[in-house]
XYZ file of N, CA, C and O in Angstrom:
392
model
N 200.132 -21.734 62.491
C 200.157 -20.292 62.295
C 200.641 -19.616 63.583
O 200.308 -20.139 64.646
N 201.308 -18.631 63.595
C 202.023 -17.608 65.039
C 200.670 -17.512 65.546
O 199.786 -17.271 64.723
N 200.400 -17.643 66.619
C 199.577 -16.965 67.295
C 199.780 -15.656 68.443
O 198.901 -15.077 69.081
N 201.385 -15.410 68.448
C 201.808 -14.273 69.471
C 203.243 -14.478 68.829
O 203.688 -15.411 68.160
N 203.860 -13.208 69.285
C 205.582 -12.850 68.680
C 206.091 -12.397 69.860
O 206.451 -11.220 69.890
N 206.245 -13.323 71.213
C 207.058 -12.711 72.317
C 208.761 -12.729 72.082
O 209.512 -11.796 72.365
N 209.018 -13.576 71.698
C 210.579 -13.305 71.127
C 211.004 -11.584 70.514
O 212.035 -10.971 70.789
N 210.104 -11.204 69.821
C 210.591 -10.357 69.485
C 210.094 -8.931 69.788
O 210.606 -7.904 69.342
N 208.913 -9.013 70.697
C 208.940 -7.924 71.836
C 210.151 -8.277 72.855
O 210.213 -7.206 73.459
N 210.840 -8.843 73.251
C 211.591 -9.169 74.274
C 213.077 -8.518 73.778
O 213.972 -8.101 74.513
N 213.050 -8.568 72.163
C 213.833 -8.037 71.196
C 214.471 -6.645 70.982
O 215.617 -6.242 70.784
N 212.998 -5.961 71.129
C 212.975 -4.814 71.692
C 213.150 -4.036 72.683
O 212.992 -2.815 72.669
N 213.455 -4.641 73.510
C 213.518 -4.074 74.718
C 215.187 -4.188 75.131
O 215.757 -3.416 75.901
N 215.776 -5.269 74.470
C 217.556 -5.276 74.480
C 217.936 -3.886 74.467
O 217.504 -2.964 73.775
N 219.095 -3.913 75.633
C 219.103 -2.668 75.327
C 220.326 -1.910 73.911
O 220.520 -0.719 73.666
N 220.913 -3.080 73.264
C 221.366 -3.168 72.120
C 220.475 -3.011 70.885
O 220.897 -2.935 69.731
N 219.222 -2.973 71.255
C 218.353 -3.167 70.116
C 218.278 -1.815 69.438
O 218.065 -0.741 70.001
N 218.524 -2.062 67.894
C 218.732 -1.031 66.731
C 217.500 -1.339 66.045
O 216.644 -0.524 66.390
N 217.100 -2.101 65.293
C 216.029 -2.347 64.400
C 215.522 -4.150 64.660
O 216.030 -4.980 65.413
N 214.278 -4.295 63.653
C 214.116 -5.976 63.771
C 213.347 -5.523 62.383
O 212.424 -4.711 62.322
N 213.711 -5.959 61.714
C 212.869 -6.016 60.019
C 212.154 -7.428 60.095
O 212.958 -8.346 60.262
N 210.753 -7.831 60.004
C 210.259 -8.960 60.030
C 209.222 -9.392 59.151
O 208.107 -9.009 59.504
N 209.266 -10.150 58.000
C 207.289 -9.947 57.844
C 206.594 -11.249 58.381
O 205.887 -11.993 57.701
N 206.823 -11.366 59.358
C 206.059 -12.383 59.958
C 205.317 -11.362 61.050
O 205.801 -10.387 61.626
N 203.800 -11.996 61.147
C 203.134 -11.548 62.339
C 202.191 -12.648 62.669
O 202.341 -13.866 62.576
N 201.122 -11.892 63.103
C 200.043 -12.954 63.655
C 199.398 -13.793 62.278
O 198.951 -13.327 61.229
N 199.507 -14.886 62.627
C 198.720 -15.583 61.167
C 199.613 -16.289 60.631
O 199.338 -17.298 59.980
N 201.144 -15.743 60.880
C 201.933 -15.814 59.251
C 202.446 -17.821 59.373
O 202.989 -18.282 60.377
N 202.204 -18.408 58.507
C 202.767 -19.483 58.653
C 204.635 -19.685 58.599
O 205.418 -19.428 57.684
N 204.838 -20.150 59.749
C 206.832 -20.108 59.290
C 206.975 -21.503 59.405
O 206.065 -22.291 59.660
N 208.260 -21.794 59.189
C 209.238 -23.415 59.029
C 210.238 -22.886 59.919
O 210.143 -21.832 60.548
N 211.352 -23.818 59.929
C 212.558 -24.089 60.865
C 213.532 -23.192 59.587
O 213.380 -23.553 58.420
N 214.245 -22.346 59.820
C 215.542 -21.064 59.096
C 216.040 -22.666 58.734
O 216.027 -23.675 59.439
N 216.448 -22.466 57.440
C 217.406 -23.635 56.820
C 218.612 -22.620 56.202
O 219.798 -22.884 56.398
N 218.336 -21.858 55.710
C 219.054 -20.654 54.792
C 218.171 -19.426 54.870
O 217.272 -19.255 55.692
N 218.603 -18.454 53.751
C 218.440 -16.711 54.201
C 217.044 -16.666 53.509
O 216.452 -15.593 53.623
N 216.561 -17.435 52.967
C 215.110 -17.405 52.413
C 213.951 -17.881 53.626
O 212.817 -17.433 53.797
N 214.784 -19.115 54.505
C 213.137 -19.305 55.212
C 213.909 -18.878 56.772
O 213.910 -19.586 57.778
N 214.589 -17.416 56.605
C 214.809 -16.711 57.643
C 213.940 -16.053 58.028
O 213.274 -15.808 57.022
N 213.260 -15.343 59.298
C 211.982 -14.763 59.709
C 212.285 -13.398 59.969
O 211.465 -12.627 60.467
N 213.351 -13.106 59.670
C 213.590 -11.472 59.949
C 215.382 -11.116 60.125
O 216.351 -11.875 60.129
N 215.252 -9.381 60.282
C 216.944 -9.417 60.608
C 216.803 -8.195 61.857
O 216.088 -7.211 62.045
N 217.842 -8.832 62.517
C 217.799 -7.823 63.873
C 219.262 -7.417 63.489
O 220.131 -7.969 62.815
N 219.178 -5.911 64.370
C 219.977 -5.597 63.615
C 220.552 -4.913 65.637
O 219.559 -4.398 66.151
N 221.674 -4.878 66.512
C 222.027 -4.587 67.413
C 223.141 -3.673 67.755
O 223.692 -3.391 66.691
N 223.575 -3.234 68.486
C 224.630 -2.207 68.240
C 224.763 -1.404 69.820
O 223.834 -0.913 70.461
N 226.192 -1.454 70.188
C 226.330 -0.912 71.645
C 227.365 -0.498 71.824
O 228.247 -1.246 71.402
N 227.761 0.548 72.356
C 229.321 1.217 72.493
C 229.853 0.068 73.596
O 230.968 -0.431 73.448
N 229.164 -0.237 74.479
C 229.869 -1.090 75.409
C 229.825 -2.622 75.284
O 228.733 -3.130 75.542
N 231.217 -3.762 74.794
C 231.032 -4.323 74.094
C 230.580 -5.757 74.881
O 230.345 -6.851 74.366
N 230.536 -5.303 76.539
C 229.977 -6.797 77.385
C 228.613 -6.049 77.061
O 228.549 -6.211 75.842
N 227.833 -5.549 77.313
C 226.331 -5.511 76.988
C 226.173 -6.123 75.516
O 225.475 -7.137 75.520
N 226.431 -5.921 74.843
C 226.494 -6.095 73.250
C 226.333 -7.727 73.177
O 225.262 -8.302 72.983
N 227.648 -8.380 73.377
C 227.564 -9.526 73.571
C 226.581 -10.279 74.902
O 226.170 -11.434 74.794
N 226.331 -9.508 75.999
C 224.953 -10.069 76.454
C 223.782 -10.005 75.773
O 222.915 -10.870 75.637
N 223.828 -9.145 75.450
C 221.982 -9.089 74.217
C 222.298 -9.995 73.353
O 221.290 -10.687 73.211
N 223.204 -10.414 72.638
C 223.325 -11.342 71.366
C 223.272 -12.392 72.254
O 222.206 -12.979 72.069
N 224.259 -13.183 73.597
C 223.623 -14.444 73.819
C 222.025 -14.738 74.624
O 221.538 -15.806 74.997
N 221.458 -13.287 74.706
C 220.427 -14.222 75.355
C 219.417 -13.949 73.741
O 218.364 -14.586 73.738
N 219.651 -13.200 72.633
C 219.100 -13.505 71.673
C 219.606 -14.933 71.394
O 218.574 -15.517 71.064
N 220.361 -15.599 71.355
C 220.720 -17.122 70.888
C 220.155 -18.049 71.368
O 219.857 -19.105 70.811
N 219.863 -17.569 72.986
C 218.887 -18.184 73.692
C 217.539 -18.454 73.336
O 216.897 -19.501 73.255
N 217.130 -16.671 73.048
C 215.942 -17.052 72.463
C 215.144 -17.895 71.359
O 213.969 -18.244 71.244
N 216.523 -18.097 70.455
C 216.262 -18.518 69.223
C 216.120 -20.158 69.467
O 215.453 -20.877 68.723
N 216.767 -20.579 70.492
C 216.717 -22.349 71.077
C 215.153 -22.178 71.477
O 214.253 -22.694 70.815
N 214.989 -21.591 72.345
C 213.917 -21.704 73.231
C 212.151 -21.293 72.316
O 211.001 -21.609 72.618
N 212.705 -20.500 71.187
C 211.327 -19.998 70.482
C 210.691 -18.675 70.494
O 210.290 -18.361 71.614
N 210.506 -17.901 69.666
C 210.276 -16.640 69.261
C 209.338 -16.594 69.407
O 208.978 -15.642 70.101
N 208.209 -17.575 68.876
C 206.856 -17.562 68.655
C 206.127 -17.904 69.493
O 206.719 -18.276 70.506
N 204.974 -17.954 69.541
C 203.920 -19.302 69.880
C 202.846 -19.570 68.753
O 202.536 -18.869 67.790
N 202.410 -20.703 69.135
C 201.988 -21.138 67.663
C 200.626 -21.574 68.097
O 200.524 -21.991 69.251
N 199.243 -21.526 67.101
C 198.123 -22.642 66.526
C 198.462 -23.655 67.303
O 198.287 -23.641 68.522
N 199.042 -24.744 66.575
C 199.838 -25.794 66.929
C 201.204 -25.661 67.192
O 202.143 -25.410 66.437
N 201.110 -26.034 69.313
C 202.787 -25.932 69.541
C 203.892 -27.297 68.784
O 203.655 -28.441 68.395
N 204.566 -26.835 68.819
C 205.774 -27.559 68.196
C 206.774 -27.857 69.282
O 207.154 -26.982 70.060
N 207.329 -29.498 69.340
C 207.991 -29.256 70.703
C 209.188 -29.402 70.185
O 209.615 -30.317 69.481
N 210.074 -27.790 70.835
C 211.688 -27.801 70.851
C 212.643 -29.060 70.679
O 213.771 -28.947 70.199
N 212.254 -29.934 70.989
C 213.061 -30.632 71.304
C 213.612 -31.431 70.230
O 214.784 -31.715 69.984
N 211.929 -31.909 69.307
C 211.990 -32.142 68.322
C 212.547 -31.406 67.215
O 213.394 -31.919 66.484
N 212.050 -30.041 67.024
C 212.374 -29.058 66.491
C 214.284 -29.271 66.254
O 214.725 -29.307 65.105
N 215.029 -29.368 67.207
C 216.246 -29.195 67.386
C 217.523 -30.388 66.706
O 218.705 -30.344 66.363
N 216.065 -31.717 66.810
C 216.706 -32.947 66.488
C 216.313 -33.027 65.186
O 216.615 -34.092 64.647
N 215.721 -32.215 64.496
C 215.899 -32.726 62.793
C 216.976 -32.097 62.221
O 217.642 -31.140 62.615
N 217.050 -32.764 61.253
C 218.149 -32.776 60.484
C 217.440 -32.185 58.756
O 216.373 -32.346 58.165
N 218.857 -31.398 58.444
C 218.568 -30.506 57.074
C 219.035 -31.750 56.270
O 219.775 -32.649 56.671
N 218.327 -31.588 54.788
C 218.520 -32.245 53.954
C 220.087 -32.094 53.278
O 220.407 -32.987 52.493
N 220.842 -31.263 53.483
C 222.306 -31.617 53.155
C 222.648 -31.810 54.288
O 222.170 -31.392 55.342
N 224.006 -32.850 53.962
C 224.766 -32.886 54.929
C 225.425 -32.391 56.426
O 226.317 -31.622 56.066
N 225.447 -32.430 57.819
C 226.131 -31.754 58.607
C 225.669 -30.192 59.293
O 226.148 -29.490 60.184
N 224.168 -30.036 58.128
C 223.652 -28.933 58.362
C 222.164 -29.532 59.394
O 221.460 -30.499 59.104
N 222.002 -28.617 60.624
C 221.201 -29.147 61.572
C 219.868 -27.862 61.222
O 220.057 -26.713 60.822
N 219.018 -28.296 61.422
C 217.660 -27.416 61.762
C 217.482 -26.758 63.238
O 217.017 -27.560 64.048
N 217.702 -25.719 63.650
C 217.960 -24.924 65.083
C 216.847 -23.994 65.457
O 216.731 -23.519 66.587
N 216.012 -23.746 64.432
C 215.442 -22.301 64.937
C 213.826 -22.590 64.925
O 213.378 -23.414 64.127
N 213.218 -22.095 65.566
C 211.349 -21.626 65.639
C 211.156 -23.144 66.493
O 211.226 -24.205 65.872
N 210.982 -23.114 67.538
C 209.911 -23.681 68.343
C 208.803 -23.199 69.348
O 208.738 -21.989 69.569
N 208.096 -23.887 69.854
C 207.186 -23.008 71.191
C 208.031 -22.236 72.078
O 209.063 -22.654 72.604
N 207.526 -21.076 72.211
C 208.241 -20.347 73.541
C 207.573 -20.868 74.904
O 207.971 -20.442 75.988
C-alpha cells in the first residue's frame, strides 16, 4: 500500500506544472503502468519557454525510474525495471521505492 506520494508533491512544484489528476493516495494499492488502465494518474505540463518545459518533463522521467511513491512494502527498482510485460518487447518501467 503507498504509504507517502513524494513524486508527486515534487510534481507540483515544476514549474511547468498545470494539473496532476490522480486517484491514488495514501492506502491505495498500485502495480507497475502496463497500459492506460493500471496508469496512476495524468499530469498535465505546459510552458511558454520550451528548455524549461522539456526540463520538467525529463526530470519527471526521472522520477518515474526512480519512484513516485513509497510503499508498506518497499519494492526494489531494480527489480521493478527488469520485469518483463506479458506481450512481447513491452518492458514494465514504472512505480518503485523512492
Amino acid at each position: 500500500a503507498v504509504r507517502s506520494m513524494p513524486g508527486y508533491e515534487k510534481m507540483k512544484r515544476l514549474a511547468s506544472f498545470v494539473a496532476l489528476q490522480t486517484p491514488i493516495g495514501v492506502g491505495s494499492k498500485v502495480e507497475l503502468t502496463v497500459d492506460l488502465f493500471t496508469a496512476v494518474g495524468v499530469l498535465i505540463l505546459a510552458n511558454p519557454d520550451a528548455k524549461q518545459l522539456e526540463a520538467d518533463l525529463a526530470t519527471v522521467r526521472k522520477m518515474e525510474k526512480e519512484g513516485l511513491f513509497t510503499f508498506d512494502e518497499e519494492i526494489d527498482p531494480v527489480q521493478a525495471d527488469d520485469m518483463v510485460d506479458m506481450l512481447p518487447g513491452r518492458r514494465l518501467t514504472e512505480y518503485s521505492d523512492a
